[in-house]
């Protein structure tokens, strides 16, 4: 069994992918070829915003977004510690200080009720992460942000395709940033990402930043990056976008089926109390794309070993909260994040992709039951 099966998807779209890639090989515009603009238009429409700016990775999407908001040295950006390193890393790389606010134990996303206490005169933005494919509580976050005149950047690297109160992830804040890393819900065949915004000025800034700060050829009003989306990756994504809505539906359905099967064995969802296995709770406001299907168990490393012996691959997202990472060594009193700390010791992600069969899911659930005291 595979943790993420990209081959099953390729078998379905091989003809379209090859045709799209061959078109690029024939026209030869490998940098900013016509597929990039075509993809940006389709992605903007899909999300429901005015602008999509394709970039070279999810990490560069975050970097470009923070740069476009002119955040840097001496500034603070509030974010979650329970995320992939890139979220805090790009804030710090630009000289700003990531301020880590603890998560909600039910959804694993930043707790909006704890935001206000973390805001200071130096705060320049709030950067929630829509973890595991479920959007953060963006309206609650936005309400706090608006009171303090702060922009919100959604790190939507894991939630492309998800929705929140009927609106799509990436279109829920000033800037939405996503990743098309191959293993993400919408994945290229290499690195790729995008920024989304309704703000014309920010879109212009983002377009300049991804291309060395250039507004016209060899004229540079600002600093930027070599952060463009490769034409060949745009071609792959265009082929994959045709089947993506169906895959989103499958992900949501398969995630729900995992929960149903596990809860039938005695697991309980994170909103429902204690049990040897806790399953993810998707808030009724949300449709999750289950970038990861992640459960909590008591003896995580032993469970991972047992699952592996039973032929079920697993992974840990993420074992160390960012504020405990050596690179940040924040550890300031008053900035402890006990919920993140506890959950980072307990989470384990199970195989998840849109081509999981019911048989595979039953095998995983049997293995989880055997590896835990369910
Ligand atoms: C994957 C990921 C990123 C980085 O995306 P890349 O395309 O790998 O650079 C950023 N934030 C989160 C939450 C992620 O999961």
XYZ file of C-alpha atoms and ligand atoms in Angstrom:
389
model
C 0.000 0.000 0.000
C 1.158 3.522 -0.812
C 0.866 6.507 1.525
C -0.045 8.689 -1.479
C -0.636 6.919 -4.803
C 0.329 9.257 -7.637
C 0.542 6.383 -10.119
C -3.174 5.582 -9.909
C -3.893 9.207 -10.814
C -1.343 9.193 -13.637
C -2.939 6.097 -15.154
C -6.150 8.133 -15.427
C -4.716 11.309 -16.955
C -1.651 10.049 -18.852
C -2.953 11.076 -22.292
C -3.879 14.615 -21.218
C -0.643 15.164 -19.291
C 1.490 13.988 -22.217
C -0.429 16.139 -24.713
C -0.075 19.213 -22.470
C 3.631 18.591 -21.854
C 4.345 17.926 -25.523
C 2.696 21.229 -26.406
C 5.218 22.968 -24.154
C 8.128 21.012 -25.640
C 6.952 22.086 -29.106
C 6.455 25.807 -28.476
C 9.547 26.009 -26.256
C 8.426 28.871 -23.988
C 9.611 27.188 -20.804
C 9.578 30.402 -18.772
C 6.236 32.231 -18.517
C 4.759 30.390 -21.495
C 1.049 30.668 -22.349
C 0.116 27.767 -20.031
C 1.037 29.895 -16.998
C -1.551 32.579 -17.790
C -4.144 29.979 -18.764
C -3.640 28.163 -15.461
C -3.760 31.397 -13.456
C -7.084 32.309 -15.031
C -8.582 28.909 -14.353
C -7.304 28.792 -10.773
C -8.585 32.312 -10.029
C -12.013 31.315 -11.348
C -11.946 28.074 -9.361
C -11.131 29.934 -6.130
C -13.427 32.866 -6.924
C -10.908 35.715 -6.728
C -9.711 38.299 -9.242
C -6.039 37.326 -9.323
C -3.901 34.202 -9.225
C -0.123 34.633 -9.444
C 1.702 31.382 -10.134
C 5.006 30.952 -8.320
C 7.700 28.326 -8.002
C 6.564 26.698 -4.730
C 4.295 27.093 -1.735
C 7.291 28.393 0.188
C 7.865 31.120 -2.415
C 4.146 31.928 -2.351
C 4.456 32.694 1.387
C 7.691 34.605 0.854
C 6.211 36.698 -1.979
C 3.061 37.415 0.060
C 5.037 38.672 3.062
C 7.259 40.752 0.756
C 4.228 42.215 -1.051
C 2.866 43.392 2.307
C 6.270 45.005 2.965
C 6.803 43.125 6.198
C 10.377 42.771 7.423
C 12.874 43.619 10.130
C 11.348 44.624 13.454
C 7.881 43.405 12.485
C 5.914 40.551 14.016
C 3.659 38.079 12.244
C 1.279 35.914 14.251
C 1.074 32.305 13.143
C 0.568 28.749 14.380
C 3.409 26.586 15.684
C 1.662 23.414 14.502
C 2.603 23.514 10.815
C 5.321 22.759 8.299
C 8.531 24.752 8.828
C 7.993 26.992 5.765
C 5.245 29.007 7.494
C 7.463 30.354 10.267
C 10.610 30.094 8.185
C 9.568 32.664 5.558
C 8.521 35.158 8.238
C 11.917 34.826 9.920
C 13.847 34.780 6.640
C 12.587 38.308 5.955
C 13.787 39.449 9.365
C 10.355 39.543 10.993
C 9.553 37.628 14.166
C 7.060 34.778 14.063
C 4.786 34.954 17.098
C 3.328 31.546 17.786
C -0.247 31.318 19.030
C -1.582 27.962 20.177
C -4.102 25.844 18.287
C -7.639 24.681 18.824
C -7.439 21.014 19.974
C -10.471 20.040 17.874
C -9.407 21.343 14.434
C -5.625 21.780 15.017
C -5.854 25.255 13.483
C -4.845 28.504 15.204
C -7.230 29.401 18.029
C -8.889 32.742 17.156
C -9.702 33.334 20.840
C -5.970 33.535 21.618
C -5.049 36.014 18.882
C -5.860 39.274 20.597
C -3.406 38.672 23.457
C -0.551 38.195 20.976
C -1.102 41.451 19.083
C 1.429 44.202 19.816
C 2.350 47.525 18.212
C 4.742 45.587 15.963
C 2.220 43.082 14.630
C 1.921 43.413 10.846
C -0.083 40.356 9.801
C -1.852 37.199 10.926
C -0.939 34.030 9.077
C -3.227 31.078 9.847
C -2.601 27.674 8.289
C -5.479 25.547 7.021
C -3.945 22.341 8.325
C -4.583 18.860 6.949
C -6.962 20.339 4.367
C -9.483 22.005 6.718
C -9.705 25.793 6.656
C -8.908 27.727 9.786
C -11.804 29.699 11.290
C -11.186 32.519 8.850
C -14.181 34.725 9.734
C -13.244 34.734 13.423
C -9.617 35.465 12.528
C -10.693 38.178 10.118
C -12.868 39.836 12.779
C -9.821 40.208 15.057
C -7.628 41.303 12.145
C -10.112 43.980 11.069
C -10.307 45.419 14.593
C -6.530 45.875 14.489
C -6.266 46.797 10.782
C -4.090 43.770 10.034
C -3.967 41.780 6.797
C -4.481 38.019 6.915
C -2.427 35.594 4.812
C -3.906 32.107 4.595
C -1.249 29.396 4.316
C -3.446 27.171 2.198
C -0.672 24.793 1.114
C -2.718 21.840 2.376
C -6.210 23.116 1.668
C -6.456 23.918 -2.041
C -9.977 22.824 -3.059
C -11.353 23.008 0.485
C -14.246 25.282 1.317
C -15.326 27.309 4.334
C -18.901 28.584 4.655
C -19.364 27.966 0.938
C -16.258 29.909 -0.110
C -13.021 28.369 -1.345
C -9.759 28.230 0.537
C -7.272 30.804 -0.869
C -10.122 33.290 -1.345
C -10.810 33.878 2.341
C -8.293 36.612 3.174
C -6.125 39.415 1.755
C -3.736 36.861 0.243
C -4.098 33.088 0.016
C -0.974 31.012 -0.635
C -1.016 27.465 -1.910
C 1.468 24.763 -2.844
C 1.323 22.367 -5.760
C 4.081 20.114 -4.402
C 3.363 16.657 -5.894
C 1.867 15.233 -2.687
C -0.536 18.124 -2.034
C -4.226 17.835 -2.977
C -3.502 19.509 -6.341
C 0.048 18.475 -7.194
C 2.400 19.238 -10.072
C 5.267 16.962 -11.166
C 7.796 19.096 -9.361
C 7.640 22.248 -7.251
C 4.948 24.868 -7.879
C 2.653 27.201 -5.965
C 0.403 30.238 -6.268
C -0.801 33.387 -4.508
C -4.428 34.500 -4.707
C -5.871 37.945 -4.028
C -8.715 40.292 -4.894
C -6.440 43.312 -4.444
C -5.180 44.721 -7.776
C -2.169 46.493 -6.234
C -1.063 43.417 -4.317
C -1.452 41.291 -7.443
C 0.817 43.699 -9.328
C 3.366 43.567 -6.501
C 3.244 39.759 -6.419
C 3.785 39.563 -10.201
C 6.813 41.809 -9.903
C 8.231 40.012 -6.876
C 8.122 36.582 -8.519
C 10.213 37.996 -11.364
C 13.104 39.839 -9.686
C 10.994 42.880 -8.835
C 10.755 43.713 -12.526
C 7.857 45.864 -13.797
C 9.134 45.984 -17.374
C 12.128 44.331 -18.967
C 15.322 45.056 -16.986
C 13.619 47.744 -14.895
C 13.397 46.914 -11.171
C 11.445 49.161 -8.780
C 11.653 46.595 -5.929
C 13.522 43.513 -4.750
C 12.140 40.208 -5.896
C 12.912 36.559 -6.490
C 13.443 34.028 -9.210
C 10.061 32.705 -8.148
C 8.179 31.985 -11.364
C 5.977 28.961 -11.991
C 7.545 26.730 -14.681
C 5.487 26.452 -17.868
C 5.854 22.657 -17.815
C 4.357 22.504 -14.314
C 1.494 24.773 -15.413
C 0.851 22.288 -18.234
C 0.720 19.377 -15.774
C -1.596 21.308 -13.472
C -3.943 22.200 -16.345
C -4.297 18.499 -17.142
C -4.898 17.672 -13.482
C -7.360 20.510 -12.928
C -9.909 18.796 -15.182
C -10.295 15.924 -12.717
C -9.646 17.941 -9.565
C -13.275 18.711 -8.550
C -14.006 14.961 -8.592
C -10.874 14.307 -6.552
C -11.920 16.913 -3.982
C -15.256 15.160 -3.645
C -13.509 11.769 -3.291
C -11.087 13.088 -0.652
C -13.917 14.485 1.419
C -15.926 11.262 1.109
C -12.943 8.973 1.885
C -11.968 11.058 4.910
C -15.513 10.775 6.231
C -15.461 7.009 5.604
C -12.214 6.566 7.568
C -13.818 8.392 10.483
C -17.008 6.354 10.234
C -15.061 3.052 10.160
C -12.748 4.012 13.023
C -15.514 5.462 15.184
C -17.517 2.265 14.660
C -14.564 0.451 16.302
C -14.552 2.761 19.312
C -12.529 5.757 18.174
C -14.006 9.168 18.972
C -13.696 12.397 17.011
C -11.645 15.219 18.538
C -14.813 17.106 19.553
C -16.234 14.133 21.426
C -14.100 13.314 24.458
C -11.392 10.745 25.084
C -10.624 7.389 23.472
C -7.499 5.394 22.521
C -7.842 6.757 18.991
C -9.085 10.256 18.169
C -10.337 10.883 14.636
C -10.425 14.275 12.893
C -13.475 16.457 13.346
C -14.501 18.457 10.306
C -16.445 21.506 11.429
C -19.860 21.774 9.683
C -18.671 25.090 8.148
C -15.909 23.201 6.326
C -15.336 20.815 3.492
C -11.900 19.298 4.103
C -9.726 17.999 1.268
C -7.884 15.796 3.769
C -4.387 16.615 2.565
C -3.631 14.315 5.482
C -5.934 11.963 7.342
C -4.471 12.335 10.802
C -5.487 10.598 14.017
C -4.229 10.872 17.602
C -2.945 7.867 19.518
C -1.189 7.504 22.871
C 2.005 5.636 21.995
C 2.588 7.105 18.549
C 6.001 5.658 17.716
C 4.972 2.134 18.735
C 1.798 2.467 16.652
C 3.826 3.619 13.621
C 6.123 0.606 13.977
C 3.226 -1.821 14.283
C 1.433 -0.287 11.283
C 4.599 -0.646 9.242
C 4.861 -4.342 10.233
C 1.274 -4.748 9.048
C 2.155 -3.189 5.688
C 0.497 0.181 6.321
C 2.697 3.238 5.742
C 2.218 6.259 7.995
C 3.815 9.646 8.607
C 3.941 12.300 11.334
C 2.743 15.831 10.549
C 4.446 17.314 12.576
C 6.554 15.909 15.411
C 7.923 19.228 16.752
C 5.984 22.511 17.017
C 7.892 25.358 15.354
C 8.518 27.202 18.617
C 10.447 24.127 19.811
C 12.565 23.934 16.664
C 16.221 24.728 17.293
C 16.194 27.388 14.570
C 13.588 29.437 16.421
C 14.441 28.578 20.072
C 11.830 31.107 21.121
C 10.849 29.606 24.462
C 9.805 32.980 25.866
C 7.675 32.848 29.001
C 4.056 33.506 28.127
C 4.517 32.063 24.656
C 4.142 28.405 25.529
C 1.778 26.466 23.329
C 0.785 23.421 25.401
C -1.945 22.201 23.040
C 0.453 22.058 20.075
C 3.088 20.355 22.211
C 0.722 17.633 23.401
C -0.802 16.986 19.986
C 2.581 16.909 18.207
C 3.419 13.877 20.372
C 0.205 12.081 19.469
C -0.539 12.620 15.763
C -0.047 10.066 13.034
C -1.249 10.319 9.425
C -2.694 7.349 7.539
C -2.561 6.630 3.784
C -4.744 9.185 1.998
C -5.379 9.911 -1.676
C -8.462 9.988 -3.924
C -7.889 6.446 -5.240
C -8.131 4.561 -1.943
C -10.543 1.648 -2.252
C -12.906 0.572 0.517
C -10.769 -2.590 0.884
C -7.633 -0.525 1.442
C -9.383 1.609 4.024
C -10.634 -1.502 5.832
C -7.078 -2.866 5.870
C -5.799 0.405 7.353
C -8.582 0.498 9.949
C -7.928 -3.156 10.930
C -4.230 -2.345 11.306
C -4.967 0.735 13.434
C -7.260 -1.342 15.655
C -4.537 -3.975 16.043
C -1.796 -1.412 16.722
C -3.822 0.429 19.374
C -6.103 -0.772 22.128
C -9.232 -0.068 20.069
C 3.861 22.096 1.884
C 3.667 23.261 2.749
C 4.324 24.474 2.522
C 5.408 24.641 1.503
O 5.061 24.309 0.202
P 6.203 23.902 -0.844
O 5.500 23.895 -2.142
O 6.717 22.555 -0.443
O 7.264 24.927 -0.780
C 4.007 25.548 3.339
N 3.124 25.447 4.331
C 2.486 24.286 4.603
C 1.484 24.246 5.705
C 2.748 23.148 3.842
O 2.120 21.996 4.114
